[in-house]
Coordinates of C-alpha atoms and ligand atoms in Angstrom, one line a residue:
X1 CA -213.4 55.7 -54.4
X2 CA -215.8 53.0 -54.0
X3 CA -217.7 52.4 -50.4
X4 CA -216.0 50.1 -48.4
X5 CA -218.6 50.0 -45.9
X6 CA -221.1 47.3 -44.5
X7 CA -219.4 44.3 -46.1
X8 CA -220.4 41.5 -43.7
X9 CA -216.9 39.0 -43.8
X10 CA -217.3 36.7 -46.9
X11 CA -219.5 32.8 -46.5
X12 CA -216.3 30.7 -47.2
X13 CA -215.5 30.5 -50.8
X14 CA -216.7 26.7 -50.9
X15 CA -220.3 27.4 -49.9
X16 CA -220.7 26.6 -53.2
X17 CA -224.2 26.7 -53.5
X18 CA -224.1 30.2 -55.0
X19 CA -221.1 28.9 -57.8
X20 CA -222.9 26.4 -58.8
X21 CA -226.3 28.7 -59.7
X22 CA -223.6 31.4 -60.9
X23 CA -222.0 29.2 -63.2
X24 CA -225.4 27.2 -64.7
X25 CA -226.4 30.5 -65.6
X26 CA -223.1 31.9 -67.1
X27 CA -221.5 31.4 -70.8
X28 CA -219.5 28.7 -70.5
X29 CA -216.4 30.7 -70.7
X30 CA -217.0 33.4 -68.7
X31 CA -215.4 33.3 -65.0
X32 CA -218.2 32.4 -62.6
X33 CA -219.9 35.0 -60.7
X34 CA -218.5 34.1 -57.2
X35 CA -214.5 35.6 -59.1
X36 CA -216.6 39.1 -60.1
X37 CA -217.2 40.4 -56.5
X38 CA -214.3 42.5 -56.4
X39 CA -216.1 44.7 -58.6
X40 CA -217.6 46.2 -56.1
X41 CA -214.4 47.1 -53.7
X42 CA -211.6 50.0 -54.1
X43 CA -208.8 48.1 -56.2
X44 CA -205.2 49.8 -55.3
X45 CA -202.6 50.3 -58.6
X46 CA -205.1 49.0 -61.3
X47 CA -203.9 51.4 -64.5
X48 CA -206.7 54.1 -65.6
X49 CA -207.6 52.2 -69.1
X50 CA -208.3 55.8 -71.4
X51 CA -210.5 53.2 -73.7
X52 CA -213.1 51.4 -71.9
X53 CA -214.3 49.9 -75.3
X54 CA -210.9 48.5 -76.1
X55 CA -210.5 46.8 -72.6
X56 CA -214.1 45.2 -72.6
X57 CA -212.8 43.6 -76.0
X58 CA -209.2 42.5 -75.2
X59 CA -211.1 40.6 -71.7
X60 CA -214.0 39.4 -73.4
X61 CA -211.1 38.0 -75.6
X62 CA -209.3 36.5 -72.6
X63 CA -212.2 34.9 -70.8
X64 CA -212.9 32.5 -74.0
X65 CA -208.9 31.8 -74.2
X66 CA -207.7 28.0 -73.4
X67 CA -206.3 28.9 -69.5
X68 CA -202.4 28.3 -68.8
X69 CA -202.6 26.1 -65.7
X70 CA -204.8 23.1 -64.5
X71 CA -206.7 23.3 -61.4
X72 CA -204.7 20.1 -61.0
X73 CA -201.8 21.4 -60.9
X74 CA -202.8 24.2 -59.0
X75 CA -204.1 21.5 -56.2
X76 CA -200.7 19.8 -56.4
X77 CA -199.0 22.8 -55.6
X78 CA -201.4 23.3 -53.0
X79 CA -200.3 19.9 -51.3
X80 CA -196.8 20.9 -52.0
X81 CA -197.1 23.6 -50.1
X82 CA -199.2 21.8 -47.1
X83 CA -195.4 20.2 -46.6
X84 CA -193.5 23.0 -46.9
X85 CA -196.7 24.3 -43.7
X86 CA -195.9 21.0 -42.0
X87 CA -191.7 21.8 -42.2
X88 CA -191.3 18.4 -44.5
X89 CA -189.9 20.2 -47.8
X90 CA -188.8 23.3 -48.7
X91 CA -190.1 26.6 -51.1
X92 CA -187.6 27.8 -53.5
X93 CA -189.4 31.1 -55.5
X94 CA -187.6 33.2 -57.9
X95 CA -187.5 34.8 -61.1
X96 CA -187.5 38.3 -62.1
X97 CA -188.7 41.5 -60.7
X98 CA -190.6 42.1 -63.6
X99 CA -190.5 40.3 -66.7
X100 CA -190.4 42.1 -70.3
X101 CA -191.8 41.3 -73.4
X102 CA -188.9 42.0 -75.2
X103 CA -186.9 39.4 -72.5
X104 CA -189.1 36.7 -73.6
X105 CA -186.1 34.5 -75.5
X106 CA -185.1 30.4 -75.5
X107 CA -182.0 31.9 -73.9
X108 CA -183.2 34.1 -71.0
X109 CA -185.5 31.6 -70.1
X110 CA -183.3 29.0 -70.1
X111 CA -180.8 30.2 -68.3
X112 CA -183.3 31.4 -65.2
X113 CA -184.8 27.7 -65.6
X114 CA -181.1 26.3 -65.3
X115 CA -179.9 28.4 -62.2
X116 CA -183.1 27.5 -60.6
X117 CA -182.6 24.0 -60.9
X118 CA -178.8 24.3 -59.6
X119 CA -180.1 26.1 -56.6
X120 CA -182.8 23.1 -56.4
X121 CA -180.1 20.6 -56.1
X122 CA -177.9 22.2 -53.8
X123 CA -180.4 22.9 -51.3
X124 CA -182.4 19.3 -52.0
X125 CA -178.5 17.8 -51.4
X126 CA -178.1 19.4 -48.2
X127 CA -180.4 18.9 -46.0
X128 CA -181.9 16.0 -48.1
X129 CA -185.6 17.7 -47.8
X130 CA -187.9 17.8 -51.0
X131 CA -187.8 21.3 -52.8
X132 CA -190.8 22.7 -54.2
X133 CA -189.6 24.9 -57.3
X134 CA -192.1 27.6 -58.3
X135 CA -190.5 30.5 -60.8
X136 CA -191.7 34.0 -60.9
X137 CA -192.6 33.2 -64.0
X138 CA -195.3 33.3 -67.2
X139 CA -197.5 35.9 -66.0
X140 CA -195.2 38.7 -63.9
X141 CA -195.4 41.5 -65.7
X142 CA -197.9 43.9 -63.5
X143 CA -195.7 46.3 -61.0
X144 CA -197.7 48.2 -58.2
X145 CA -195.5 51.5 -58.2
X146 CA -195.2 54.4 -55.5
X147 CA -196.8 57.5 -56.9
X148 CA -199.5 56.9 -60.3
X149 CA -197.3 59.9 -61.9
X150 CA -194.0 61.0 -62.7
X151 CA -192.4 64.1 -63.1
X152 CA -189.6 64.7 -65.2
X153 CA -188.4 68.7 -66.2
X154 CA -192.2 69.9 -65.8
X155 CA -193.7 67.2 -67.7
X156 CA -196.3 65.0 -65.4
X157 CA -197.0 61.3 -66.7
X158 CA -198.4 58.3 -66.2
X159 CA -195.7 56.0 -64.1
X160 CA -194.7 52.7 -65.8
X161 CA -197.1 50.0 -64.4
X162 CA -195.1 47.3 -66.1
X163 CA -195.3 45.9 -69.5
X164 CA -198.6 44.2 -69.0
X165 CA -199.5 48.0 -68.9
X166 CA -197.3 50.6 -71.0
X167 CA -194.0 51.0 -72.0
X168 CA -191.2 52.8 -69.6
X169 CA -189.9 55.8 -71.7
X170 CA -191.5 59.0 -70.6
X171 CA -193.4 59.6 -73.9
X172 CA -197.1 60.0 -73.5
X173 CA -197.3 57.5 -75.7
X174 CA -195.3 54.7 -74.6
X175 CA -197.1 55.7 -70.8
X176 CA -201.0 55.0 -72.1
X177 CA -202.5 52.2 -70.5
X178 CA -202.7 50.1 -73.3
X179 CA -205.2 47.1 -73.2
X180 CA -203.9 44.9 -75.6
X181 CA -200.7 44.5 -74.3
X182 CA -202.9 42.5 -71.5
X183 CA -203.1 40.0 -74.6
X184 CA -199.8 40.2 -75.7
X185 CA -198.3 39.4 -71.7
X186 CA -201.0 36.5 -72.2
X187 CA -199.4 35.4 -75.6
X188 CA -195.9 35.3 -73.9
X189 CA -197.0 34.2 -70.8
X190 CA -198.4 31.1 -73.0
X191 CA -194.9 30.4 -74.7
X192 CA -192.7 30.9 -71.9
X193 CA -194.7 28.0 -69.6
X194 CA -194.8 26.0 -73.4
X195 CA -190.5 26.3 -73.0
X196 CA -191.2 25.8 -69.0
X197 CA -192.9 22.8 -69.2
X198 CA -190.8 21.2 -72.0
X199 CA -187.9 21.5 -70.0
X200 CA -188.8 20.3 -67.0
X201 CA -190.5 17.4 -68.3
X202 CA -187.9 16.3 -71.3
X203 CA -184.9 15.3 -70.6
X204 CA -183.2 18.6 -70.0
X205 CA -184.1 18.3 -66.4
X206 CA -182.9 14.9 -65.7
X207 CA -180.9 14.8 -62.3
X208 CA -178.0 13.3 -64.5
X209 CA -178.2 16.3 -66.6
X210 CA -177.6 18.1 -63.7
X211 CA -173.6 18.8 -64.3
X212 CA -174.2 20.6 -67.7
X213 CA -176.3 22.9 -65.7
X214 CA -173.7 25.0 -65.2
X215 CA -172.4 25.7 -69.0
X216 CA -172.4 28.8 -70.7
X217 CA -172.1 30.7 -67.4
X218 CA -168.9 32.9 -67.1
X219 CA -168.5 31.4 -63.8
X220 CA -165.0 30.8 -62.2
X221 CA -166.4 32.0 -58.9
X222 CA -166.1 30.0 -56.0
X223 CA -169.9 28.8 -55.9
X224 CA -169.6 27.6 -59.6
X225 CA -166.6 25.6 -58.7
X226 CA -168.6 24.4 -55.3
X227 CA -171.3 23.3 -57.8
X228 CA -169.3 21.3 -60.2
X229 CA -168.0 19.4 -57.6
X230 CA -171.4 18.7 -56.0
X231 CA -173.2 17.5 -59.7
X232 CA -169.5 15.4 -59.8
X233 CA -171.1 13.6 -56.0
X234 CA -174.6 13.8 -57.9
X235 CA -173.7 11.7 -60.8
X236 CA -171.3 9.4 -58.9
X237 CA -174.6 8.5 -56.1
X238 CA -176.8 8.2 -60.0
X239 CA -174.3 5.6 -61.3
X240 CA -174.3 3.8 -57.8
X241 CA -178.2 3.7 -58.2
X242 CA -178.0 2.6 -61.6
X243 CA -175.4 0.3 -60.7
X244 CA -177.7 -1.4 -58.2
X245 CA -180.5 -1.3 -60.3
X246 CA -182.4 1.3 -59.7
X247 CA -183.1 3.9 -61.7
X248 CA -186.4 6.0 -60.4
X249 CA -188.6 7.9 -62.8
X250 CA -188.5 10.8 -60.7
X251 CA -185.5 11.7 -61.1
X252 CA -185.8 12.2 -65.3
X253 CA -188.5 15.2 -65.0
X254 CA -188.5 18.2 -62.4
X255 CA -191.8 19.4 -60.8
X256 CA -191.9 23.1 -61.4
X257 CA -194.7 25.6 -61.2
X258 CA -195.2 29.2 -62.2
X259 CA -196.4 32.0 -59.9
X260 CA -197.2 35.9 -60.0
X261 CA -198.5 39.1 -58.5
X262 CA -201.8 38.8 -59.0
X263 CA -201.9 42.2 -59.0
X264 CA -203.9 43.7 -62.5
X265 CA -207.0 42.1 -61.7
X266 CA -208.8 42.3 -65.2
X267 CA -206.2 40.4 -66.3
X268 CA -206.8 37.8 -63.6
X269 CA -210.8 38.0 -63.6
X270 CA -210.6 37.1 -67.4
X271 CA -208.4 33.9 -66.8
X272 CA -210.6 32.5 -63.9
X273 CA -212.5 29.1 -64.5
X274 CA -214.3 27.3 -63.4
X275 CA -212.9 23.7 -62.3
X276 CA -214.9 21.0 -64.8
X277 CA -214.3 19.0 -61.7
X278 CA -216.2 21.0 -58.9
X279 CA -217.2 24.5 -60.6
X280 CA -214.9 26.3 -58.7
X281 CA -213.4 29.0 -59.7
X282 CA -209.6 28.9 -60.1
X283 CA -207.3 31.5 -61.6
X284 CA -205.4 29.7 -65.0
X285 CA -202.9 32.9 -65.1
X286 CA -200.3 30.8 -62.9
X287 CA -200.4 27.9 -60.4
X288 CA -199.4 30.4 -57.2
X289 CA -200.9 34.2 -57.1
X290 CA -199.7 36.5 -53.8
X291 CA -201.1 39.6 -53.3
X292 CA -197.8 42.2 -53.0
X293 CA -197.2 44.4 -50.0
X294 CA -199.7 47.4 -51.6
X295 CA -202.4 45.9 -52.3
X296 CA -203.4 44.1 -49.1
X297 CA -206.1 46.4 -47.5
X298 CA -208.5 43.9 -45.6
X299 CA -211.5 45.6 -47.5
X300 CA -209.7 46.2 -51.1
X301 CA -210.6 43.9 -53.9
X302 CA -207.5 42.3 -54.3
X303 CA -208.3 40.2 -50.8
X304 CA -211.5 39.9 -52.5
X305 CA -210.4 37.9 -55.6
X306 CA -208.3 36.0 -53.9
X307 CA -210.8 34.9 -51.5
X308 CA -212.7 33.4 -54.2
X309 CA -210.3 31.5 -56.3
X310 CA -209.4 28.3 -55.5
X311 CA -205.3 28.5 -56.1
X312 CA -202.9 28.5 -53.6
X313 CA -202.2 32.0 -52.6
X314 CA -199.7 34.2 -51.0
X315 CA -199.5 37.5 -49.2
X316 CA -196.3 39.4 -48.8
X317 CA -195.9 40.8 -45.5
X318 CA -193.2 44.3 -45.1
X319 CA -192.5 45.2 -41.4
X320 CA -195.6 47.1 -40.6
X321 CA -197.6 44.1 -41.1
X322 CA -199.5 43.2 -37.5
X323 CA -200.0 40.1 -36.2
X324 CA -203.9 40.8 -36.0
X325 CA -203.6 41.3 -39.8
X326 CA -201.8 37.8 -40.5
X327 CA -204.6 36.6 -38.1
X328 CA -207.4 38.1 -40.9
X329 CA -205.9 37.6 -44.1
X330 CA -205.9 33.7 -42.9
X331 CA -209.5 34.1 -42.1
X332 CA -210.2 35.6 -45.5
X333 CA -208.4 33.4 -47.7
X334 CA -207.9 29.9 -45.7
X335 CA -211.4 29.6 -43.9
X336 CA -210.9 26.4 -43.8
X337 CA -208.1 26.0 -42.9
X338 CA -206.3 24.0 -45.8
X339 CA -202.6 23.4 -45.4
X340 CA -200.9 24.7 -48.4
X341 CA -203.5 27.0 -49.1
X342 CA -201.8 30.6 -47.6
X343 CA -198.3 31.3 -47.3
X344 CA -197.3 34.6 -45.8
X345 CA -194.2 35.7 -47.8
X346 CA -192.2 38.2 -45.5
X347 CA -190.2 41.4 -46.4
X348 CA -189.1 43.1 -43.5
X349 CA -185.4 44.1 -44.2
X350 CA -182.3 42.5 -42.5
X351 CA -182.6 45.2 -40.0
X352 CA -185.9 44.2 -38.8
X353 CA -186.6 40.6 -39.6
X354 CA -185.3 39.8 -36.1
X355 CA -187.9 42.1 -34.1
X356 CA -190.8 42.5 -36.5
X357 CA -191.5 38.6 -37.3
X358 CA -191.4 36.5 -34.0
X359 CA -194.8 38.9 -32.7
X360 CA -196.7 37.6 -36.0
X361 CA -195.3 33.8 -36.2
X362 CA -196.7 33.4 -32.6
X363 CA -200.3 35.1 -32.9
X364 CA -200.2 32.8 -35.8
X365 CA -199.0 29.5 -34.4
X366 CA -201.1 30.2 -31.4
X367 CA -204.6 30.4 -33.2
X368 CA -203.3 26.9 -34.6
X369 CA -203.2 28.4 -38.5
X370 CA -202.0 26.8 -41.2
X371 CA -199.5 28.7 -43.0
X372 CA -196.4 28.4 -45.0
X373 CA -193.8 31.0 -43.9
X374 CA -191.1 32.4 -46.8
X375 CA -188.4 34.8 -46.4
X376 CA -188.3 37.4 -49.5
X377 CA -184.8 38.8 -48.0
X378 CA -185.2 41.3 -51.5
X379 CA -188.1 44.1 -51.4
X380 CA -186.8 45.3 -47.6
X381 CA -183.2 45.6 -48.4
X382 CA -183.1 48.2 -51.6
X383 CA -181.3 51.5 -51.5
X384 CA -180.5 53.8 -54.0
X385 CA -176.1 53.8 -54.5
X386 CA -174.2 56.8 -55.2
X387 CA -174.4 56.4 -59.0
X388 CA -178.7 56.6 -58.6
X389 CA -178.8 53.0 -58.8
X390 CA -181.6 50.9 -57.1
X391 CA -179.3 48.8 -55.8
X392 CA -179.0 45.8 -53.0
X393 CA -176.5 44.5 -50.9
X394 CA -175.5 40.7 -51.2
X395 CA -174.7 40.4 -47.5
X396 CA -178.1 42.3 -46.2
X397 CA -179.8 39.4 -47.8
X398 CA -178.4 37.0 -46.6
X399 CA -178.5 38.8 -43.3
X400 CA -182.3 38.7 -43.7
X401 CA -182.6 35.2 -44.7
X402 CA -180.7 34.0 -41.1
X403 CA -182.5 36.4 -39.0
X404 CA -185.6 34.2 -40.6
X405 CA -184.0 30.9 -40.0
X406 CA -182.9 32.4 -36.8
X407 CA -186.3 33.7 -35.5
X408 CA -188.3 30.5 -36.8
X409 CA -185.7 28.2 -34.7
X410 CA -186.5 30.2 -31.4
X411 CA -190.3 29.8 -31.9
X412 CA -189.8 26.1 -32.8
X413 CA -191.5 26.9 -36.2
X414 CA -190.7 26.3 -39.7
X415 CA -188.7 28.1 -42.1
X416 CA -190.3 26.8 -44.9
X417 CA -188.4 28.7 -48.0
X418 CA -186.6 31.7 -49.9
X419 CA -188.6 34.2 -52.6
X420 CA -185.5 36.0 -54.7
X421 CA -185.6 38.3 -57.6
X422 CA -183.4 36.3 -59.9
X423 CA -181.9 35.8 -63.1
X424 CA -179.6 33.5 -65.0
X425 CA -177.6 36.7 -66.6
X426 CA -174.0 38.2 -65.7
X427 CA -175.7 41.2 -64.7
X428 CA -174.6 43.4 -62.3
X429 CA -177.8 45.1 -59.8
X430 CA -176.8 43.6 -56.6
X431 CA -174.1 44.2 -54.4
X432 CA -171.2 42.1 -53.2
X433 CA -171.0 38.4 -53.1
X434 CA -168.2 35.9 -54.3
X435 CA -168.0 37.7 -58.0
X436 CA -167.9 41.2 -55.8
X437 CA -170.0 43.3 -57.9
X438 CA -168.8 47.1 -56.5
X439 CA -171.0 50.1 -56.9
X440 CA -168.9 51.2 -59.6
X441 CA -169.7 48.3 -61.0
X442 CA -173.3 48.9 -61.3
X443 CA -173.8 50.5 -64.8
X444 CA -171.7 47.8 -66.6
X445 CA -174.6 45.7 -67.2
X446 CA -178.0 46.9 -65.1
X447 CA -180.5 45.7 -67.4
X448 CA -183.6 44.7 -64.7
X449 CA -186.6 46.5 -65.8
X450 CA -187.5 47.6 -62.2
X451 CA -186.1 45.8 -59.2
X452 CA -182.2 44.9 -58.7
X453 CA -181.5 41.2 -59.3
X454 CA -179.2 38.5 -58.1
X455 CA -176.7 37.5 -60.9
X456 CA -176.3 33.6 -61.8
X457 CA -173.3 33.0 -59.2
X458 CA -174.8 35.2 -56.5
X459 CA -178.1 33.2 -57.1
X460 CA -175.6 30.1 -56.8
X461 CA -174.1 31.5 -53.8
X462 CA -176.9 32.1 -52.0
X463 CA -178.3 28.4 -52.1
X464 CA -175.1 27.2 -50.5
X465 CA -175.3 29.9 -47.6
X466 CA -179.0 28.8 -47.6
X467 CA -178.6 25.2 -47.7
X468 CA -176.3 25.2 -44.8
X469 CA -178.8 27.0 -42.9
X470 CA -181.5 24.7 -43.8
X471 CA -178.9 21.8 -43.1
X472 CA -178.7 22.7 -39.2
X473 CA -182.4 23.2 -39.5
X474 CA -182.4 19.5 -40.3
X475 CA -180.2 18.8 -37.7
X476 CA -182.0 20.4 -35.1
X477 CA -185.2 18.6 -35.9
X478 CA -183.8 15.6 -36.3
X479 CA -182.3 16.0 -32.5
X480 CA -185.9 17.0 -31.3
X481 CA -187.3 13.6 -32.5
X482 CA -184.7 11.4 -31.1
Ligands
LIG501 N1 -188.2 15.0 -59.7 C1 -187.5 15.3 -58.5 C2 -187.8 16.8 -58.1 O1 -188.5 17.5 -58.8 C3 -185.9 15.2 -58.7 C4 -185.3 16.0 -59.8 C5 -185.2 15.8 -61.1 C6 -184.7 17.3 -59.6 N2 -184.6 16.8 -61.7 C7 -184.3 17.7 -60.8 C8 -184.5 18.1 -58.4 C9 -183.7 19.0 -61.0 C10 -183.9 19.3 -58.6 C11 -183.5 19.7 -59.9 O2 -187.4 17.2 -57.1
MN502 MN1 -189.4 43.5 -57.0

């Protein structure tokens, strides 16, 4: 372990005096010194790398690689966001648990792109508030796991870290930290925001596209049904437009932005760069970079990094999170205060969302910071079914995701959007919902590569029970101001 001691809380990250001499001094490639001081801190589930030598190369690689994002984008997110703070627009998150490199098809991604989108409209048609749309997407391929070995008949091994990392079968082989799968998740990361972006700016995404969203799903559920019916209302108020005259460019392309763990931080150090606008440093992995639930030590270099890049960032909260903690990780990584800057993404369980948030929304409302809150109604509702599934039940989430709305309308506060493990498959990893997956149903097609995910029509479903809940939201805001 590193020391931890004596570290005097960090200038904010825009005194940018130091950047600026940092960066003059640099290679013009390489991330700016003011990204490199995590160095120095105790990093939590970063892989042992058995070659040094072959690391050094694949990020020396990295650092000179064109980066994925803008810090453009990155800032327009960041405004995005400072709405979805201010209660004027809504966060919709998801994508998978862990993305493969063998998932990375036209299909797969399609399909996730399409159910997002569905689940865009119906909660943009509900309660008529903007959505943000950000996929877990491009770049989530790092998992923080709960023990850095695994035993299986006597035989110890390195745990499966993800495929940004090693390979899952429990081969000494396939478990070596291999570096230059850091360039391969890269590689992939690259062609699946290429697909991303072609979609949502061609005419695939076009509102009056938005009926054939729904093709090629098996889905005679009732939430497929209730979404054919509402692209029918779509296209009917698009004709009525058009039939006036009025035919908005907005409505042809969807704004949609790509977001990770920022959890294997030579990966992330290599991609930072430095803004040609300002010189500040900003991560290119992915527009939006949260720091996961094991990783957030005050003192740990993950806070660190984060405190020095200029992206919007996130922190996932699980129910031991204090309110004193919230209070710091604002400090650390919003100084300034920026709306759209931090949003604290909460996991507590549907068990728990009820008594364990209110205590932190208030100590944060109270000290006047500016923060996005986000239910992730996923990570604290997993149990293990009879068959030694990881498994989760549909109604527990949504349980979670109205204790939020719940606790956010008694404060008076904002619940300002959803994080779900997704995917636009038939699979079957969650429990219960309108297509009633059973446990026995589990094995027929449990294809995640770590966490369970909602299938296309639970995904569809829970929009609906999500949009009626941001609906009275709405409602109740609307009352307030008249
Ligand atoms: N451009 C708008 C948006 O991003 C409207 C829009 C176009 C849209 N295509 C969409 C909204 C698809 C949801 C889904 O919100
Ligand atoms: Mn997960």
């Amino acid at each position: 372990m590193l020391p931890t001691t004596s570290r005097t809380p960090s200038p904010s990250p825009a005194s940018t005096s130091t950047s600026a001499s940092a960066s003059a001094s640099a290679p013009a490639h390489a991330p700016g010194e003011t990204a490199e001081s995590w160095r120095d801190l105790p990093a939590a589930q970063q892989p042992e790398w058995p070659d040094p030598d072959a690391l050094r190369q694949v990020v020396t690689g990295l650092a000179k690689a064109p980066g994925l994002v803008l810090a453009q984008e990155c800032d327009r997110l960041k405004r995005r966001l400072g709405a979805v703070a201010r209660g004027e627009a809504f966060l919709l998150q998801g994508g998978d648990c862990a993305e493969t490199l063998s998932g990375v098809s036209g299909e797969a991604i399609e399909a996730k792109l399409r159910t997002l989108l569905q689940m865009a409209v119906v909660l943009t048609h509900a309660a008529s508030v903007p959505v943000v749309k950000v996929g877990r997407v491009a770049g989530q391929y790092g998992k923080p796991r709960s023990r850095p070995t695994e035993t299986r008949d006597g035989v110890t091994l390195p745990v499966y870290r993800g495929d940004a990392v090693n390979s899952p079968e429990f081969t000494p082989e396939a478990r070596r930290a291999d570096p230059g799968r850091l360039r391969r998740v890269y590689e992939a990361s690259a062609a699946t925001l290429n697909l991303v972006r072609a979609f949502a700016a061609g005419g695939a995404a076009d509102l009056e596209q938005a009926h054939t969203w729904n093709r090629g799903f098996i889905d005679d559920s009732p939430a497929g049904r209730r979404y054919t019916a509402l692209s029918d209302e779509v296209s009917r108020a698009l004709r009525f437009m058009a039939a006036c005259g009025v035919r908005p460019h907005e409505l042809r392309a969807v704004e949609f932005f790509a977001s990770h763990e920022g959890l294997l931080l030579e990966y992330e150090a290599a991609l930072t760069r430095a803004d040609s606008r300002t010189g500040l440093p900003y991560a290119t992995s992915g527009h939006l970079l949260w720091i996961g639930e094991r990783t957030r030590a005050l003192d740990g270099a993950h806070v660190e990094f984060f405190s020095r890049i200029r992206n919007p960032v996130a922190v996932k909260l699980g129910p031991d999170a204090t309110a004193d903690e919230a209070l710091a990780y604002a400090e650390r990584l919003n100084p300034l205060g920026e709306e759209g800057r931090l949003t604290f993404v909460v996991r507590m369980g549907a068990d728990r969302v009820r008594e364990r948030l209110p205590a932190l929304v208030e100590k944060v409302t109270a000290n006047s910071v500016p923060v996005a809150w986000v239910c992730d109604p996923m990570h604290g509702n997993t149990f293990e079914a009879a068959s030694g599934h990881k498994t989760r039940r549909f109604e527990d989430i949504m349980d979670e995701v109205q204790g939020f709305f719940d606790v956010h309308a008694a404060l008076g506060t904002h619940a300002g959007g959803i994080h779900v493990e997704l995917t636009g498959d038939d699979v079957t990893e969650c429990v219960g919902g309108g297509g009633n997956v059973r446990e026995a149903d589990l094995h027929r097609r449990y294809e995640t590569a770590c966490d369970p995910r909602l299938n296309h029509t639970q995904s569809l479903e829970l929009a609906f029970l999500t949009a009626q809940m941001l609906r009275r939201r709405k409602g109740r805001e609307q009352a307030a101001r008249s």
